[in-house]
Each structure stands twice: as structure tokens, then as C-alpha cells.
Short mmCIF file of C-alpha atoms in Angstrom, two decimals:
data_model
loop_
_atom_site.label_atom_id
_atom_site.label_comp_id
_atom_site.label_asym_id
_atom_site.label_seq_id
_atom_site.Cartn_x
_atom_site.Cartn_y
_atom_site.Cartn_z
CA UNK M 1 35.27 64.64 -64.70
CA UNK M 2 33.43 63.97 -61.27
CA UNK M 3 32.47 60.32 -60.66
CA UNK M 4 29.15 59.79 -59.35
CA UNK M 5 28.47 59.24 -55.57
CA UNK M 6 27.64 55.51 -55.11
CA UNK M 7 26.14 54.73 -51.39
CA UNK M 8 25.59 50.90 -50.70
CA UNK M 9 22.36 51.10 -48.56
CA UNK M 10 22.47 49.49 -45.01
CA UNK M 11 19.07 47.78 -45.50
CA UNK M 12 19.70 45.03 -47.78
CA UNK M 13 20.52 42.38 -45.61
CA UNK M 14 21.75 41.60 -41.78
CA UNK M 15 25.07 42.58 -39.95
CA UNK M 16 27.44 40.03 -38.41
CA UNK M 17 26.55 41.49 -34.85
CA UNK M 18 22.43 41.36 -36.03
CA UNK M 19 22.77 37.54 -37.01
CA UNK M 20 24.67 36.56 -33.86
CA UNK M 21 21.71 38.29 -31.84
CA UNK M 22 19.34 36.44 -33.69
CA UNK M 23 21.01 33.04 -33.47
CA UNK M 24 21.67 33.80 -29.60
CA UNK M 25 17.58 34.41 -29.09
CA UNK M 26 16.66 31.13 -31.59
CA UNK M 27 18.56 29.74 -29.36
CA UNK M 28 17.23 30.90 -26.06
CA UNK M 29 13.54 30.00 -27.80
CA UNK M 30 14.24 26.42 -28.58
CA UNK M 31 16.05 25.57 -24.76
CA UNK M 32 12.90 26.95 -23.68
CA UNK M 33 11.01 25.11 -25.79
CA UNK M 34 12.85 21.80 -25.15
CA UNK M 35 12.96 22.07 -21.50
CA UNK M 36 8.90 22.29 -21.08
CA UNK M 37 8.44 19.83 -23.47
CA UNK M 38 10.72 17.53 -21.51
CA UNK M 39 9.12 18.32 -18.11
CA UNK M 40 5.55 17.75 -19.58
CA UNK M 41 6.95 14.21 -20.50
CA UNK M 42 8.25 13.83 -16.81
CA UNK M 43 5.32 15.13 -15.40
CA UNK M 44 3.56 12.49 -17.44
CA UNK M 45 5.89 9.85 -16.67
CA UNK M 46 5.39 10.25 -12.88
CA UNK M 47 1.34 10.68 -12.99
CA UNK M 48 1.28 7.36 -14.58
CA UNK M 49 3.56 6.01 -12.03
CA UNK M 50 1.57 7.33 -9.26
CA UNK M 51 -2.11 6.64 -10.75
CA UNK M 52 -0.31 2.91 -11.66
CA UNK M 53 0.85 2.78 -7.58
CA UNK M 54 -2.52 4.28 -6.48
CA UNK M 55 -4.32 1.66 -8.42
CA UNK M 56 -2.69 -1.30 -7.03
CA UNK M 57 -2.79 -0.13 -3.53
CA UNK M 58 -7.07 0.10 -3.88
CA UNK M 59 -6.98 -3.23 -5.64
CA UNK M 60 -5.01 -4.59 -2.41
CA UNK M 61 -6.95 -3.01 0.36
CA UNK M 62 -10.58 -3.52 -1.15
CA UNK M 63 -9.09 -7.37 -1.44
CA UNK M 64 -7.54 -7.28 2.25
CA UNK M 65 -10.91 -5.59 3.60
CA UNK M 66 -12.78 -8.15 1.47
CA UNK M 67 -11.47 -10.75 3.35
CA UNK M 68 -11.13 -9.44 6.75
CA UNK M 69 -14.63 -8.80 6.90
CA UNK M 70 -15.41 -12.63 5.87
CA UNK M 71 -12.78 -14.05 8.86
CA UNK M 72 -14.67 -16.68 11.04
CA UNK M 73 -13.88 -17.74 14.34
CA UNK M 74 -13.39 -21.67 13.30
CA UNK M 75 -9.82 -23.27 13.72
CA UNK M 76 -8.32 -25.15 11.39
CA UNK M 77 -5.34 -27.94 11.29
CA UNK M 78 -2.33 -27.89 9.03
CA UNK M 79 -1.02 -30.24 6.61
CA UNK M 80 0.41 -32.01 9.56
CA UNK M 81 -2.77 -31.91 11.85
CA UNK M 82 -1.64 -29.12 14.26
CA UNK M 83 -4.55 -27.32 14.97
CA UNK M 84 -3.89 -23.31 14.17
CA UNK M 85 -5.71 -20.55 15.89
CA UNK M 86 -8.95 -19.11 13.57
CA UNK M 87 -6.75 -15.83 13.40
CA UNK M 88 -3.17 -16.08 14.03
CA UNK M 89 0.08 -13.89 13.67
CA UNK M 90 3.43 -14.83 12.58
CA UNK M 91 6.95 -13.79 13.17
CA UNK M 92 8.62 -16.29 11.46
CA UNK M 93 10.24 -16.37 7.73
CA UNK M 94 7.69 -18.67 5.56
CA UNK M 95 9.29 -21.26 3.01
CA UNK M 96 9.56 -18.99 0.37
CA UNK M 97 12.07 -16.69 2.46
CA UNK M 98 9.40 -13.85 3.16
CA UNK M 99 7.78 -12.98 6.50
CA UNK M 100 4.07 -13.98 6.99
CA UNK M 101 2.23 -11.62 8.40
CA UNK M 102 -0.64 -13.31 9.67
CA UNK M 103 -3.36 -15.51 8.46
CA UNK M 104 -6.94 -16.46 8.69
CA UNK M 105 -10.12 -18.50 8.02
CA UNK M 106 -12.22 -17.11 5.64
CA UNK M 107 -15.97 -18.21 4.81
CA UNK M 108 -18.14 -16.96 2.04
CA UNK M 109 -16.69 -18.66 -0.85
CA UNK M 110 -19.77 -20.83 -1.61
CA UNK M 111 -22.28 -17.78 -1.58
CA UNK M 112 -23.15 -19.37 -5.35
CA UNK M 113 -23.55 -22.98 -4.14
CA UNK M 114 -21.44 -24.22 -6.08
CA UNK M 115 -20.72 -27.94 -5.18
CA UNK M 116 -16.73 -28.02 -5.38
CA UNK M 117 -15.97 -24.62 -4.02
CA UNK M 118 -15.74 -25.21 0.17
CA UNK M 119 -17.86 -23.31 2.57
CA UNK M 120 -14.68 -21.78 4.22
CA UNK M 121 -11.23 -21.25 3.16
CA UNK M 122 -7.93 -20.31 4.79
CA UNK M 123 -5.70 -16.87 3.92
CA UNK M 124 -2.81 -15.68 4.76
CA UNK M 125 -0.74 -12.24 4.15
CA UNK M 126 2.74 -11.87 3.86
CA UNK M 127 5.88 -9.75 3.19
CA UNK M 128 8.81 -10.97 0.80
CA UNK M 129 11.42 -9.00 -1.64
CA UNK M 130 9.47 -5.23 -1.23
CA UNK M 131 5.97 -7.34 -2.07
CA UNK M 132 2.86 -7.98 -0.26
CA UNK M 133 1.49 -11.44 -1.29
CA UNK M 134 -1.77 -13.33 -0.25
CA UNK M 135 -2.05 -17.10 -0.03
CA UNK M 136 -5.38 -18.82 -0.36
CA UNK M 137 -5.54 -22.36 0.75
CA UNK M 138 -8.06 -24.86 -1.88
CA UNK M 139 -9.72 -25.91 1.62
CA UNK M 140 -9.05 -25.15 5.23
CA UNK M 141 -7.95 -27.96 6.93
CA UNK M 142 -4.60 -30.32 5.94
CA UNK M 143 -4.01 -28.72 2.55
CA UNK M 144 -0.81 -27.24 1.68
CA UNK M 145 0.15 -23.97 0.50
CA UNK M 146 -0.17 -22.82 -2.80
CA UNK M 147 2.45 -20.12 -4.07
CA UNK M 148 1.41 -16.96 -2.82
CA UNK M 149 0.03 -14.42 -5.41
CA UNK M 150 1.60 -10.79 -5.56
CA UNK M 151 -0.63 -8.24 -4.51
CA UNK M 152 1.69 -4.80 -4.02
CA UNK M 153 5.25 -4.73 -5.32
CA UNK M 154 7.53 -1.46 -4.59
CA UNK M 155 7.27 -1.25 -0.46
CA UNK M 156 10.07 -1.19 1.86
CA UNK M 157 8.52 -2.20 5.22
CA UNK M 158 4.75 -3.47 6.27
CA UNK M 159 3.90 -3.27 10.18
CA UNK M 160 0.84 -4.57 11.38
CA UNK M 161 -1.06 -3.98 15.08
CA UNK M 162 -4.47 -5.45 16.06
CA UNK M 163 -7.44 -3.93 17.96
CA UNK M 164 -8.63 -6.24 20.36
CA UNK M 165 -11.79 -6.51 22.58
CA UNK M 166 -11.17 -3.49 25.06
CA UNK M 167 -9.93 -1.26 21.85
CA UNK M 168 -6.08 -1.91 22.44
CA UNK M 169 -3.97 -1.76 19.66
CA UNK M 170 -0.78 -4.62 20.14
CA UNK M 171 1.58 -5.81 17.58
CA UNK M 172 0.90 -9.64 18.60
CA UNK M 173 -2.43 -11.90 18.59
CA UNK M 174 -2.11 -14.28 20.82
CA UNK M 175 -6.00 -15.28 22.73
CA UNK M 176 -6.57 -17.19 25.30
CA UNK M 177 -9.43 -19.08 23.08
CA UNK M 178 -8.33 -20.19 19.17
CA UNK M 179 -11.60 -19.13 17.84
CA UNK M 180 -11.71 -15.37 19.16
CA UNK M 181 -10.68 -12.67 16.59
CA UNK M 182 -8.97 -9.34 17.04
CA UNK M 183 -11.38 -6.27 16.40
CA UNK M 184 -9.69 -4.39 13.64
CA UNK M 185 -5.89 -4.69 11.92
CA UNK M 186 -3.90 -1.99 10.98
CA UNK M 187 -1.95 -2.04 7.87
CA UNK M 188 0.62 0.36 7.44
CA UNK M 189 2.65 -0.10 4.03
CA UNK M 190 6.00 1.81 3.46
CA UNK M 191 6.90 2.57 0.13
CA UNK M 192 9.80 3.29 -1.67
CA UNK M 193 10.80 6.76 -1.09
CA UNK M 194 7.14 7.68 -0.58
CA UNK M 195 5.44 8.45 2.62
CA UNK M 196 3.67 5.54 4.38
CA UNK M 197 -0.08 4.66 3.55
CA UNK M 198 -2.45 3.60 6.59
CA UNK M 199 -4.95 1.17 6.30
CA UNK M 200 -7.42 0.13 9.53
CA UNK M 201 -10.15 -2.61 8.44
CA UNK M 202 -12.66 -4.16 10.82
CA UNK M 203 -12.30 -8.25 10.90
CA UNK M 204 -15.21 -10.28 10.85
CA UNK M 205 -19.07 -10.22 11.71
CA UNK M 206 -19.33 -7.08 13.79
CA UNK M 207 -22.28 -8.63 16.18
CA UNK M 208 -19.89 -9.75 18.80
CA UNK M 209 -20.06 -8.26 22.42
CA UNK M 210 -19.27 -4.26 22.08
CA UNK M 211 -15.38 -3.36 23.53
CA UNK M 212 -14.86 -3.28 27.21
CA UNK M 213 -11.84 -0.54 27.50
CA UNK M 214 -10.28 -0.84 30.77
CA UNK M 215 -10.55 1.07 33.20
CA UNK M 216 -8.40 2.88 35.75
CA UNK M 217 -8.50 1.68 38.98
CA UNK M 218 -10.68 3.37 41.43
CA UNK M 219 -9.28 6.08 44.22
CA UNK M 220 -10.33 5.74 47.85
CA UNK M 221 -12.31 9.18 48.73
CA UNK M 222 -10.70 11.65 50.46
CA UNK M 223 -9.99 10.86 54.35
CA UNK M 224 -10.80 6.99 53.77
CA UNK M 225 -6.95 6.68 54.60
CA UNK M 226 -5.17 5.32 57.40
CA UNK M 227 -5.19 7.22 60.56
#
């Protein structure tokens, strides 16, 4: 008696080698998948960080050109009666262990007319700990400093260089008169790992004489020379 042929067919389910090949791809699919879903986060991550940084920084230099462009030419005196220069620089550490930069009077405060809010004011900008901080004085002359607020955390170095009336640019303000004030500042803010940001702001009321650049001194014409 012949026993029937019986033939298992081949397309009833996967191989060993088939289900490998599929795991293998799966697997390839959801590294792939993981990965740009991990670098969208980052890329997230870091546009906040920067659109956070970028925000401060305006904040600070619509504040510093805010009050640059109120500076008047009036000296004050200190809480110990020394009389200090309308604009003047510092290279010294302050009492709170930072560097001030340099400071200034500022008018404009009592645009309201309000009666307890002074006329003028003094500021000051400094560097401490990777911050840029501002101190406002309550009134210009023989108060003493408040703690200074925080304006720009993160930076590794500020310089600063002033324009002065023939359109030099020096890293020290020192006039001959206490009341004069330097043209422009420059502001240039390091930070972190980031390439430096440049800021140039005018100071004060800009109806005071126009620059007088110097000038090179003038050659004798030919032949006007010894003999």
C-alpha cells in the first residue's frame, strides 16, 4: 500500500533567518527613530537657551543705552563728600569683590513730577562672578550704595573703551574738567563659549560741540628746507 505524499507548505509562517532580518531592521527603524527624536529635543533645548541669552542681552543694552543717553555733565560727592567726576571709570575691585566698570549721573527720573523721586540720580556698571550688574544710587550726592541688581549672568570677560571729543577710542576717562563726558562707550561682553557681542551707545545730549579729530602735522613744501 503506497502512503500518501504529505508536503508541509513553506508559507505558513517565518524562518529563523526571516525573523532575525526583521528584528535587525525594527531595530535599525526605532535607533533612527530615537536618535531624531532626541536631537529635536536638543535642538529645542539650545533655541531656548539662546532666545533666553538673546533676551537678556536686549533687556541689558536697551537699559545701558537708556541710561547713557540720560548722563549729565553735573558732579556729584560721595558718602564721604569727595567730589566724583560726572562720568568716571574705575579699575578698582568694588566692596562686593567685583570690578566697577564705570559710573555716572543720570537725570530724567522726575519726567512725571513726582515729588520724592530726585531730578538726577547716580549709576554705575560693573563686573562680578561672570555677571554684569547696575547700581542706582536713591539720590546723587552722599548716599550710599545699594546692592547692585544683576543685569547679564553667563559672560566671561567685559572690556570697555570710550570715544572722546576728537573721535578717539581709549580704555580710560580721565578729563581735564569733572563735568565733560566721553562721546560714545563701547561695550564688548564675552560669553561663555560664545563669540563676543559689541555694543557702541552714544552718552548724553548730543548738542555738544561736533568732534575735532586731530590732525597730522603739516609738511614744509618742497625746497622750503635748509640750504
Amino acid at each position: 500500500m503506497r502512503m500518501p505524499n504529505h508536503t508541509i507548505p513553506f508559507d505558513q509562517g517565518f524562518t529563523l533567518v526571516e525573523l532575525l532580518v526583521a528584528l535587525f531592521i525594527f531595530s535599525l527603524i526605532a535607533v533612527a527613530s530615537v536618535t531624531l527624536l532626541r536631537s529635536s529635543a536638543d535642538t529645542q533645548i539650545i533655541l531656548k537657551e539662546r532666545l533666553t541669552s538673546h533676551s537678556a542681552l536686549m533687556r541689558a543694552a536697551n537699559l545701558l543705552e537708556a541710561d547713557l543717553a540720560q548722563a549729565a555733565p553735573r558732579p556729584v560727592r560721595d558718602v564721604s563728600g569727595n567730589s566724583v567726576a560726572a562720568f568716571s571709570v574705575f579699575d578698582t575691585a568694588d566692596q562686593n569683590g567685583g570690578v566697577a566698570l564705570f559710573g555716572f549721573t543720570r537725570s530724567g527720573l522726575n519726567a512725571g513730577g513726582g515729588a520724592n523721586i530726585p531730578a538726577i540720580s547716580r549709576v554705575s556698571y560693573g563686573f562680578a562672578s561672570g555677571t554684569l550688574q547696575r547700581t542706582a544710587w536713591p539720590v546723587a550726592d552722599g548716599a550710599a550704595p545699594p546692592p547692585p541688581a544683576d543685569l547679564l549672568n553667563g559672560l566671561q570677560s567685559v572690556t570697555v573703551r570710550f570715544r572722546d571729543i576728537r573721535g578717539i577710542w581709549q580704555s580710560n576717562w580721565m578729563p581735564l574738567d569733572p563735568a565733560d563726558l566721553p562721546r560714545a562707550v563701547e561695550l564688548t561682553l564675552t560669553p561663555n563659549s560664545r563669540p563676543p557681542y559689541q555694543l557702541i551707545m552714544l552718552v548724553g545730549p548730543q548738542i555738544r560741540p561736533p568732534e575735532t579729530p586731530a590732525t597730522a602735522p603739516e609738511l614744509p613744501p618742497p625746497g622750503s628746507g635748509p640750504t
